[in-house]
Coordinates of N, CA and C in Angstrom, one line a residue:
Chain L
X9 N -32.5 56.5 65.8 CA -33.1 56.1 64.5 C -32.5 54.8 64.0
X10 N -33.3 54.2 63.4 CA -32.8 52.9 62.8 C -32.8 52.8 61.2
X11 N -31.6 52.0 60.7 CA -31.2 52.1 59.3 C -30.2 50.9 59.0
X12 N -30.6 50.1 58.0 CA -30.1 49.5 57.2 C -29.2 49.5 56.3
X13 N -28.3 49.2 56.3 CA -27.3 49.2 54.7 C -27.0 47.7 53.9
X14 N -28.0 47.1 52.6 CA -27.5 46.3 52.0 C -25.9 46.7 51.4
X15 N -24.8 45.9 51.6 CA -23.8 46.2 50.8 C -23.4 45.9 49.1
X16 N -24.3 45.2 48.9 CA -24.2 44.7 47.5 C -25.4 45.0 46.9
X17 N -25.5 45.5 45.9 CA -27.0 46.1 44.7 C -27.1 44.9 44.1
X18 N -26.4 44.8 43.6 CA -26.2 43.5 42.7 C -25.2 42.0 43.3
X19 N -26.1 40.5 43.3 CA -25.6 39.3 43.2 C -25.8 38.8 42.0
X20 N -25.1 38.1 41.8 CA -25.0 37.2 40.6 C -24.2 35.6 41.1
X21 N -24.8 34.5 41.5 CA -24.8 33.0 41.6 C -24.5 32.1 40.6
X22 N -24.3 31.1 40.4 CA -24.6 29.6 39.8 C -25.3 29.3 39.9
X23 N -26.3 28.4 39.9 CA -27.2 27.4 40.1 C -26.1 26.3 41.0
X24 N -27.2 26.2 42.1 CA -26.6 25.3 42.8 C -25.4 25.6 43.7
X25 N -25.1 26.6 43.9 CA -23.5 27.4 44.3 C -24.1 28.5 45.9
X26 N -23.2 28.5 46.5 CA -24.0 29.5 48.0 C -24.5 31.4 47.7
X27 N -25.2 31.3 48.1 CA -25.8 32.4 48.1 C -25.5 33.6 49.3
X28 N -25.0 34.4 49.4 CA -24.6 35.3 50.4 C -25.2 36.7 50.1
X29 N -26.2 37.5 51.0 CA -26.5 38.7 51.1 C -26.1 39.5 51.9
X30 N -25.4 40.3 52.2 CA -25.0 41.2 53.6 C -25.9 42.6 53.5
X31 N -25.9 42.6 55.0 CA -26.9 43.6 55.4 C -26.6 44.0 56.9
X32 N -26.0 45.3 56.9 CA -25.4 45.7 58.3 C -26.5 46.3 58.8
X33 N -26.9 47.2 60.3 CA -27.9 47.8 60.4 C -27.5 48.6 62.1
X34 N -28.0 49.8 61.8 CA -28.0 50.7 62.9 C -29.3 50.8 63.6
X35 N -29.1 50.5 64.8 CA -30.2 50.7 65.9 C -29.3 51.2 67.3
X36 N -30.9 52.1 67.9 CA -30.1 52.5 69.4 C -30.6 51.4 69.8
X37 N -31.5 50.5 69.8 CA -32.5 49.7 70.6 C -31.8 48.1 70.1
X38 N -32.0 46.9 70.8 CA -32.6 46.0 70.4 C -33.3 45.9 69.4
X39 N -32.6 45.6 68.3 CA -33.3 45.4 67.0 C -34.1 44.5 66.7
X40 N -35.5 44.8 65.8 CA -36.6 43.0 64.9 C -35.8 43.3 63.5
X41 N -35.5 42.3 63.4 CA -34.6 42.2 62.0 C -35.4 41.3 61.0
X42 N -35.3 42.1 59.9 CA -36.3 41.2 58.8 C -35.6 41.0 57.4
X43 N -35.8 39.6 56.6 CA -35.6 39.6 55.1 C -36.6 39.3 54.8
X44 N -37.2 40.3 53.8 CA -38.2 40.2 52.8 C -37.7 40.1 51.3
X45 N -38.3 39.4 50.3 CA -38.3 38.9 49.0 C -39.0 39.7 48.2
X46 N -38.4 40.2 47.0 CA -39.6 40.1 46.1 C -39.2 39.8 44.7
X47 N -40.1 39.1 44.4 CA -40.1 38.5 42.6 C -40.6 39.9 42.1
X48 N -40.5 39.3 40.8 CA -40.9 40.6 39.6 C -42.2 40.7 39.6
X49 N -42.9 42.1 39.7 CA -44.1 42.4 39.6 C -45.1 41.8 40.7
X50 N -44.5 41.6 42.2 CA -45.2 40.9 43.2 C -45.2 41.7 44.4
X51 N -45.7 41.6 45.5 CA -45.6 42.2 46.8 C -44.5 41.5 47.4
X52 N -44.2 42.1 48.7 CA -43.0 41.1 49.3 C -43.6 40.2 50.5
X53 N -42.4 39.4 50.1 CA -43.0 37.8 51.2 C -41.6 38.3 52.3
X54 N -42.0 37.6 53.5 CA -41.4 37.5 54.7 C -40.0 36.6 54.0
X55 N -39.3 36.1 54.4 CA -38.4 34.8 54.4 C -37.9 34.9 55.9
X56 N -37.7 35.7 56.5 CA -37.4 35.4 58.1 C -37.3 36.3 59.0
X57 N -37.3 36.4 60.2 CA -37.0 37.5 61.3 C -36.3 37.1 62.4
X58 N -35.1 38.2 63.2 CA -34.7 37.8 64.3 C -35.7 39.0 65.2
X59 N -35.8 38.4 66.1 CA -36.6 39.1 67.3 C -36.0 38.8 68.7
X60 N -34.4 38.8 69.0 CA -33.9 38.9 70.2 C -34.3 37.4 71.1
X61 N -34.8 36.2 69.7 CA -34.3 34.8 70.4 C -33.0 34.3 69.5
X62 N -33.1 33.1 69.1 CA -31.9 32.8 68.8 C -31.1 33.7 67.5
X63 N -29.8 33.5 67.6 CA -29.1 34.7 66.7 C -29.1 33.8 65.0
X64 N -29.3 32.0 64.9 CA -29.4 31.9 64.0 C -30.8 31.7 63.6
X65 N -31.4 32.5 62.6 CA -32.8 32.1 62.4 C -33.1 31.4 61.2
X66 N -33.9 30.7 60.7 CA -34.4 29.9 59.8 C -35.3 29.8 59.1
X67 N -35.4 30.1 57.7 CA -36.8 31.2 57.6 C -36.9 30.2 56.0
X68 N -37.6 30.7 55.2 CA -38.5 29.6 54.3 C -37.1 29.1 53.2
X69 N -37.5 28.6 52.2 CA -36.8 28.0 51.2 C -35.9 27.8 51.3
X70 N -35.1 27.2 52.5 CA -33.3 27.2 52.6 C -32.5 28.4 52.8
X71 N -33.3 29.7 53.4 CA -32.7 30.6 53.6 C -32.4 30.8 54.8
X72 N -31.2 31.1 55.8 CA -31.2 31.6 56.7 C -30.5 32.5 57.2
X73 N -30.4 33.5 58.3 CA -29.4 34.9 58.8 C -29.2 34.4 60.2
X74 N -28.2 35.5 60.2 CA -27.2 35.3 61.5 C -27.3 36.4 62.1
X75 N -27.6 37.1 63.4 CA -27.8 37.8 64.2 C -26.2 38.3 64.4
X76 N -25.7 39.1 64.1 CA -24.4 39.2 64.8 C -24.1 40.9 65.2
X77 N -24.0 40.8 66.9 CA -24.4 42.0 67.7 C -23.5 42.8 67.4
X78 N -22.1 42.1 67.8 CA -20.6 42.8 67.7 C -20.6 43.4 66.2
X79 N -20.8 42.7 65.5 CA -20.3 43.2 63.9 C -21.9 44.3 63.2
X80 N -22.7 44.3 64.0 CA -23.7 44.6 63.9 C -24.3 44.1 62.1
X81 N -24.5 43.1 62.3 CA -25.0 42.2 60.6 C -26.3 41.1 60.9
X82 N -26.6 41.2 59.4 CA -27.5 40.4 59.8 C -27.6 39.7 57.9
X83 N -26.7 39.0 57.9 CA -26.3 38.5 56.6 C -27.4 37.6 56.7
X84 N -28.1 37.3 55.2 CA -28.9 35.9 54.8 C -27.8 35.2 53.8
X85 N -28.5 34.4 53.9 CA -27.6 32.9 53.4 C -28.4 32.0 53.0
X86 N -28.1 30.9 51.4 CA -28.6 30.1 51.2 C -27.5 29.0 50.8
X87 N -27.7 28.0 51.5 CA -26.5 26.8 50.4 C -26.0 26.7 49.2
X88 N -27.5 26.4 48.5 CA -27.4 26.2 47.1 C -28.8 26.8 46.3
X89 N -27.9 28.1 45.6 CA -29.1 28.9 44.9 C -29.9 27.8 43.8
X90 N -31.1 28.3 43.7 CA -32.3 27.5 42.5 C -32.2 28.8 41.9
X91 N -33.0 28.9 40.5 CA -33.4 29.7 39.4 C -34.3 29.8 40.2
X92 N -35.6 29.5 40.9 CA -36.6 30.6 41.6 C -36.2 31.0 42.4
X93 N -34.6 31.1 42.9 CA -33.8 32.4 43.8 C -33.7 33.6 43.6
X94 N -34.0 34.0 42.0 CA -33.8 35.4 41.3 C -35.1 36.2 41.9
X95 N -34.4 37.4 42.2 CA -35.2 38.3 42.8 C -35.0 39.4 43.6
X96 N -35.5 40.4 43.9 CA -34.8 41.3 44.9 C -35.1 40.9 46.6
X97 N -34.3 41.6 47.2 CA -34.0 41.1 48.5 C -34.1 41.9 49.5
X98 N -35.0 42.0 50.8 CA -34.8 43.7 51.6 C -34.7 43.3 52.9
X99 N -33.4 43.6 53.5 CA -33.4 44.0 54.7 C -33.9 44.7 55.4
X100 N -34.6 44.7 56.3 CA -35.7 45.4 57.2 C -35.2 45.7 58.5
X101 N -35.5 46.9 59.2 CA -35.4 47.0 60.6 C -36.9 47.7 61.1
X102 N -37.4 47.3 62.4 CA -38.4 47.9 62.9 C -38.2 48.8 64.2
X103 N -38.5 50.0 63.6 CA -38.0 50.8 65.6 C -39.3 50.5 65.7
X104 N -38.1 49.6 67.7 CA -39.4 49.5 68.4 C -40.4 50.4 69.5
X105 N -40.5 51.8 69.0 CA -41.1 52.9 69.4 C -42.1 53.2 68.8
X106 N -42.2 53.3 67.5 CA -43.3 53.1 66.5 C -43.7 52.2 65.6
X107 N -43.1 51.4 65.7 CA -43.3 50.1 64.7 C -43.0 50.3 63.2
X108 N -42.1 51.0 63.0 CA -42.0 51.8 61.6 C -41.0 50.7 61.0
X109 N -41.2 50.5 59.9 CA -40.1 49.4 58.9 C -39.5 50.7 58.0
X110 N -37.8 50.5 58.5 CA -37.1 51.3 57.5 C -36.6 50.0 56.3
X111 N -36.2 50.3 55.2 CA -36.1 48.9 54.1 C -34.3 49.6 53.6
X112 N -33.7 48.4 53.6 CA -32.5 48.9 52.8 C -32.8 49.3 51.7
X113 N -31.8 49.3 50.3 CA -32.0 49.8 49.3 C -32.2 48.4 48.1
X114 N -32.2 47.5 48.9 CA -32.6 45.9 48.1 C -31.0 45.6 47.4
X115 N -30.9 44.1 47.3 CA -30.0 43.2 46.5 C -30.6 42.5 45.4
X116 N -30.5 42.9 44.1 CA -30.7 41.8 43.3 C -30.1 40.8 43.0
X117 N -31.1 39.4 43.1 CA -30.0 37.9 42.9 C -30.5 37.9 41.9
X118 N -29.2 37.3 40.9 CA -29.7 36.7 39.2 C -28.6 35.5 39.4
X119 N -29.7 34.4 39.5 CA -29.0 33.2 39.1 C -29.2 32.4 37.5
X120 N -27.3 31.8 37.9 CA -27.3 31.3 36.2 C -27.2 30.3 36.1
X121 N -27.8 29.6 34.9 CA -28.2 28.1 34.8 C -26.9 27.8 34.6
Chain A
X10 N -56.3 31.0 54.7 CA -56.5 32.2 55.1 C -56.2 33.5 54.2
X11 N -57.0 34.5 53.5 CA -56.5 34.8 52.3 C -55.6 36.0 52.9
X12 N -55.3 36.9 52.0 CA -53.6 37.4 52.1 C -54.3 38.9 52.0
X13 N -53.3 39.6 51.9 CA -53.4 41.0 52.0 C -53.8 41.6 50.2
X14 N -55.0 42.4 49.9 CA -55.1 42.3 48.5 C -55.6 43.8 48.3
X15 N -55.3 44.4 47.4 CA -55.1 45.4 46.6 C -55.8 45.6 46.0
X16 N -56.4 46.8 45.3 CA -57.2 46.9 44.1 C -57.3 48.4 44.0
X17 N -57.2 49.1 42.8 CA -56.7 48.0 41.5 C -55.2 47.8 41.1
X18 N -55.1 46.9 40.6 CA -53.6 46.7 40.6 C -52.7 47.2 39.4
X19 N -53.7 48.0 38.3 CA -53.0 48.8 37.4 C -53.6 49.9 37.5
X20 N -52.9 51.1 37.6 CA -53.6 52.1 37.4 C -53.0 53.5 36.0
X21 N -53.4 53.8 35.2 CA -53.4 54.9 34.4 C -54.1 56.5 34.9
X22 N -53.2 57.3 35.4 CA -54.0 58.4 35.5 C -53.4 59.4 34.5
X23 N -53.5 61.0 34.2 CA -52.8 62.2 34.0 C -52.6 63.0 34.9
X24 N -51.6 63.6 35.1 CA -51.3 64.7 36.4 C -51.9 65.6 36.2
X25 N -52.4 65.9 37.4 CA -53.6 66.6 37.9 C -55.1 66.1 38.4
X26 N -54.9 65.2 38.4 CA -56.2 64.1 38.6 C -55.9 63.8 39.7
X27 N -56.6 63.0 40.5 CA -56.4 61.9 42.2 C -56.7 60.6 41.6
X28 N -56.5 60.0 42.6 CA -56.6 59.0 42.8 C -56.9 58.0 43.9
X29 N -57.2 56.5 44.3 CA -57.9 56.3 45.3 C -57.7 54.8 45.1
X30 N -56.7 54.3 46.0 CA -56.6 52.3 45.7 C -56.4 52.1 47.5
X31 N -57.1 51.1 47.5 CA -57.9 50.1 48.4 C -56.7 49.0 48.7
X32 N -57.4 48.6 49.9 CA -56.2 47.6 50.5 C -57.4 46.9 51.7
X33 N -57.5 45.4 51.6 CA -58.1 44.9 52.4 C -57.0 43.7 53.4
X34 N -57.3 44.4 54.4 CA -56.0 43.6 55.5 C -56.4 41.8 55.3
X35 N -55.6 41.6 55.8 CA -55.9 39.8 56.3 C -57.0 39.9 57.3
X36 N -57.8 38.9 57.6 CA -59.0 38.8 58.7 C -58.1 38.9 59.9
X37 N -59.0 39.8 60.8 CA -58.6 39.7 62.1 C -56.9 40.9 62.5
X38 N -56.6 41.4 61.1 CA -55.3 42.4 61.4 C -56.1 43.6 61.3
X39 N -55.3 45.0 62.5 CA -56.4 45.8 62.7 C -55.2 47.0 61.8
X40 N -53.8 47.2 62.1 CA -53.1 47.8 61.4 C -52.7 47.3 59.8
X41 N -52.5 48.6 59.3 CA -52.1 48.8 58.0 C -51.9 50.1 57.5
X42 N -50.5 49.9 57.1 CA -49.5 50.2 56.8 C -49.1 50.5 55.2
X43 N -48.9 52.1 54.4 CA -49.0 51.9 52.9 C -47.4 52.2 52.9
X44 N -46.9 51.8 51.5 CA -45.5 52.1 51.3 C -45.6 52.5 49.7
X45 N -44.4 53.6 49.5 CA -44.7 53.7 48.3 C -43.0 53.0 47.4
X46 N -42.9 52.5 46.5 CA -41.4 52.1 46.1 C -41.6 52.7 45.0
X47 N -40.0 53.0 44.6 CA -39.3 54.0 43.6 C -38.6 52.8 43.3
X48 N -38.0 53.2 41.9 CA -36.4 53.0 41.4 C -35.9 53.9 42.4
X49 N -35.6 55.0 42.7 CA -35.3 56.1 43.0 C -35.0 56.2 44.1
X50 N -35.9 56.0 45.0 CA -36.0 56.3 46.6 C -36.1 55.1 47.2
X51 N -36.5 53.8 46.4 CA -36.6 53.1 47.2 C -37.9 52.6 48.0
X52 N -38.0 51.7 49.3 CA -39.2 51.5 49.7 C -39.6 52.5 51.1
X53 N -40.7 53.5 50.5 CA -40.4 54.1 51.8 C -41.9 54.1 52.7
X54 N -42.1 54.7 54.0 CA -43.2 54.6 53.9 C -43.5 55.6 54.5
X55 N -45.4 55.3 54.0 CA -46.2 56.7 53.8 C -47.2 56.5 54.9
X56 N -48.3 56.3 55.3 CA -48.2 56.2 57.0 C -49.0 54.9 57.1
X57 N -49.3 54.8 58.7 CA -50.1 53.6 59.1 C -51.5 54.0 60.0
X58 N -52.3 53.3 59.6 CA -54.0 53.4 60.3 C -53.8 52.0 61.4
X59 N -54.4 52.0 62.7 CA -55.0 51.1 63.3 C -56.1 51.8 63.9
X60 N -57.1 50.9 64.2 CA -58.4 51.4 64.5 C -59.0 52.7 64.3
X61 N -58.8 52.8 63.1 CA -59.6 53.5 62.2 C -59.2 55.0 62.5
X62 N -57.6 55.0 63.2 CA -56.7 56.2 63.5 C -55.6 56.1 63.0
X63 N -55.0 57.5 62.4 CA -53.6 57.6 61.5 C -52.7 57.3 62.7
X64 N -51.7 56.6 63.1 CA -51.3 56.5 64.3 C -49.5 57.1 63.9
X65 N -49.1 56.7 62.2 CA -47.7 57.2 61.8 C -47.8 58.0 60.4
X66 N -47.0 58.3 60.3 CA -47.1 58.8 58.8 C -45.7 59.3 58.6
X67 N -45.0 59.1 57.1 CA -44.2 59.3 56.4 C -43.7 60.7 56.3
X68 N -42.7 61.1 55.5 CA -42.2 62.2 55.0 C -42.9 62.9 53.5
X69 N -43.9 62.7 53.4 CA -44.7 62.8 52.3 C -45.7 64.1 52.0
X70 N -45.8 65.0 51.2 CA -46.5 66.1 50.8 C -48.5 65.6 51.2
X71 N -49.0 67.2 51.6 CA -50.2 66.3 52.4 C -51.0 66.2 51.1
X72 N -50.6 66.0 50.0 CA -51.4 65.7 48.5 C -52.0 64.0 49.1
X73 N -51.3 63.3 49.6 CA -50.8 61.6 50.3 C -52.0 61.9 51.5
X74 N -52.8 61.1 51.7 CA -54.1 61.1 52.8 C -54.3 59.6 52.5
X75 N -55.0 58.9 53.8 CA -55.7 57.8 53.8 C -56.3 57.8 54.5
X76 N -57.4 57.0 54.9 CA -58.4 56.3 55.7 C -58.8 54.6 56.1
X77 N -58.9 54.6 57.2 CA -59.1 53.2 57.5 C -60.8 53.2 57.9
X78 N -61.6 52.0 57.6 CA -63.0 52.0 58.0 C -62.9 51.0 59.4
X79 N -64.4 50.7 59.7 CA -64.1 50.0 60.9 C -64.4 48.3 60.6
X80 N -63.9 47.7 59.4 CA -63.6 46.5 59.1 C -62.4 46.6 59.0
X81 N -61.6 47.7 59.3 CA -59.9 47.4 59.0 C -59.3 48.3 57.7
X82 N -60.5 47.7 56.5 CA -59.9 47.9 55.3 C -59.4 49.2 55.5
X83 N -58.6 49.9 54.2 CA -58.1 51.3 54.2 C -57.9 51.6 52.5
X84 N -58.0 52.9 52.7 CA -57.6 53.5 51.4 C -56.5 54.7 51.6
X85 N -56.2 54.8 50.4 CA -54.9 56.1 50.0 C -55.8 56.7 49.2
X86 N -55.1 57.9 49.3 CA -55.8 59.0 48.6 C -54.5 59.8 47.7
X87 N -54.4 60.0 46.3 CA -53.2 61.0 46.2 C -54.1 62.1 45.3
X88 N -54.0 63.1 45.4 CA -54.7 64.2 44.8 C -53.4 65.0 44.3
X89 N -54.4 65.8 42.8 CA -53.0 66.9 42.2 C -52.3 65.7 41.7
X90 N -52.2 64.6 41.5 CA -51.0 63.8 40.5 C -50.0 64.2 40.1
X91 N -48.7 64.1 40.2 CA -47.5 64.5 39.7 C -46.6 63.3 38.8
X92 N -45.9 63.5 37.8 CA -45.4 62.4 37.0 C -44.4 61.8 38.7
X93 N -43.9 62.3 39.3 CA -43.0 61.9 40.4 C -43.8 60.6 41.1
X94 N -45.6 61.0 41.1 CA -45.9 59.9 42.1 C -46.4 58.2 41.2
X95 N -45.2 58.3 39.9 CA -45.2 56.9 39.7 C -44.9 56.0 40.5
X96 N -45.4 54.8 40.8 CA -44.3 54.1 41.4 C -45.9 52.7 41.9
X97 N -44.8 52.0 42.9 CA -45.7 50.9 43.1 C -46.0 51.3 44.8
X98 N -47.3 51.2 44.7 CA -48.0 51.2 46.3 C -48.1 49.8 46.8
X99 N -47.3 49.5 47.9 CA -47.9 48.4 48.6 C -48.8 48.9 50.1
X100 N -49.1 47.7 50.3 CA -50.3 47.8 51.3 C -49.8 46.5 52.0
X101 N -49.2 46.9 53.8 CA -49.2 45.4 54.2 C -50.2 45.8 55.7
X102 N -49.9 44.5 55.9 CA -51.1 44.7 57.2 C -50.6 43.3 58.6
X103 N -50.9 44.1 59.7 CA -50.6 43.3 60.8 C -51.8 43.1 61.8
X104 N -51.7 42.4 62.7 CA -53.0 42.1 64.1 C -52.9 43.4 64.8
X105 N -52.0 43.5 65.1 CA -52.1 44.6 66.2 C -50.7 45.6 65.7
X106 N -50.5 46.4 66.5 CA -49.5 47.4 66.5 C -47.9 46.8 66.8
X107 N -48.2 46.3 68.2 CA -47.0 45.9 68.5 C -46.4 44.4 67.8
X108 N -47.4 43.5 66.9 CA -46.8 42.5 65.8 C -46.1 42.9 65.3
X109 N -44.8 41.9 65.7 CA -43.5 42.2 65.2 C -43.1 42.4 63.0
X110 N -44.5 41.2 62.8 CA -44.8 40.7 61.1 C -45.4 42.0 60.6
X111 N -44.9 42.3 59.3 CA -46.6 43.2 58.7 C -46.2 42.0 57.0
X112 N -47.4 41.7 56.9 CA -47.7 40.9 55.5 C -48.2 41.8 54.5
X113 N -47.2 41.9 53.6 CA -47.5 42.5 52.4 C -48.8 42.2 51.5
X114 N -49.1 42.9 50.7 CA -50.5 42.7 49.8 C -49.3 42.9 48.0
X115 N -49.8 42.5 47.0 CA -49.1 42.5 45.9 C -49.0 44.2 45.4
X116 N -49.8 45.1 45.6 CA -49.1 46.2 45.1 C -50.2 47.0 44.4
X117 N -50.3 48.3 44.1 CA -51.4 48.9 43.3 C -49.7 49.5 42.1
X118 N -49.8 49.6 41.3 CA -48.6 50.0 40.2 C -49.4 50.9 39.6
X119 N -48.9 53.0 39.9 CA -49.8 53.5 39.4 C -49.4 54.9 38.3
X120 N -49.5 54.8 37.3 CA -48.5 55.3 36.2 C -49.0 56.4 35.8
X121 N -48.1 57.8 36.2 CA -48.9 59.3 35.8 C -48.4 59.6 34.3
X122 N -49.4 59.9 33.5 CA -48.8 60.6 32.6 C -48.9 62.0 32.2

């Protein structure tokens, strides 16, 4: 079975200051690893996926994650948070047996001017 | 290329009543996939249609039914309404099965009273 664990419910940033989300994850398989966004009262947008090419990936707005097998993580990362960084945050895993997306339990970022 | 879209996107019912919100995939995606999100439980999901067959389905009471036509589009079905099945439905949608992506649609938000 495959399962996610965000470790933080809650971020809270500066404007302009790094952004760090952690997100460990259990798979028997070769994991598709995903961060999805969502704003208030919206669907979720993609921001990036690892799919078993490179471990760093690079996905929209300055965000990116790091594949890391040993520690089994797949942290996102941004440099420097913006006020349209507030939002919740979901780590994703897909088993690749049925294509099913399990979702962690989301991170909310609140950044301060 | 337009997006994954919903309808309707507010909904008012009373328990005891059904209900019935639509989801039209992206052109050319034949899966789709409904999720239901809580405060509570979180994002979880309730099953997936590709070619106009339930191919997964969730841990969900069989009150929860859907259907896919053979344009793709699909519908949920929740009959019997319970205050529990507040919450927001999303609808995402992919090309095929094995696409690694599924693109979210913004959400049906459907409030029992």
């Amino acid at each position: 079975a495959q399962s996610v664990t965000q470790l933080d419910s809650h971020v809270s940033v500066s404007e302009g200051t790094p952004v760090l989300l952690r997100c460990n994850y259990s798979s028997s398989y070769s994991p598709s690893l995903f961060w999805y966004v969502q704003h208030p009262n919206k669907g979720l947008q993609l921001l990036l996926k690892y799919t078993s090419a490179a471990t760093l990936v690079k996905g929209i707005n300055g965000f990116e994650a790091e594949f890391k097998k040993s520690e089994t993580s797949f942290h996102l990362t941004k440099p420097s948070a913006h006020m349209s960084d507030a939002a919740e945050y979901f780590c994703v895993v897909s088993d690749p047996n049925d294509y099913k997306l399990s979702f962690g339990a989301g991170t909310t970022v609140t950044v301060r001017a | 290329k337009a997006g994954v879209t919903q309808t309707p996107r507010y909904l008012i019912k009373t328990r005891g009543q059904q209900v019935t919100l639509s989801c039209s995939p992206i052109s050319g995606h034949r899966s789709v996939s409904w999720y239901q999100q809580t405060p509570g439980q979180g994002l979880q999901f309730l099953f997936e249609y590709f070619s106009e067959t339930q191919r997964n389905k969730g841990n969900f009471p069989g009150r929860f039914s859907g259907r896919q036509f053979s344009n793709s589009r699909s519908e949920m079905n929740v009959s019997t309404l319970e205050l529990g099945d507040s919450a927001l439905y999303l609808c995402a949608s992919r090309r095929y099965r094995e696409a690694e992506t599924q693109y979210f649609g913004p959400g049906t938000r459907l409030l029992v009273l």
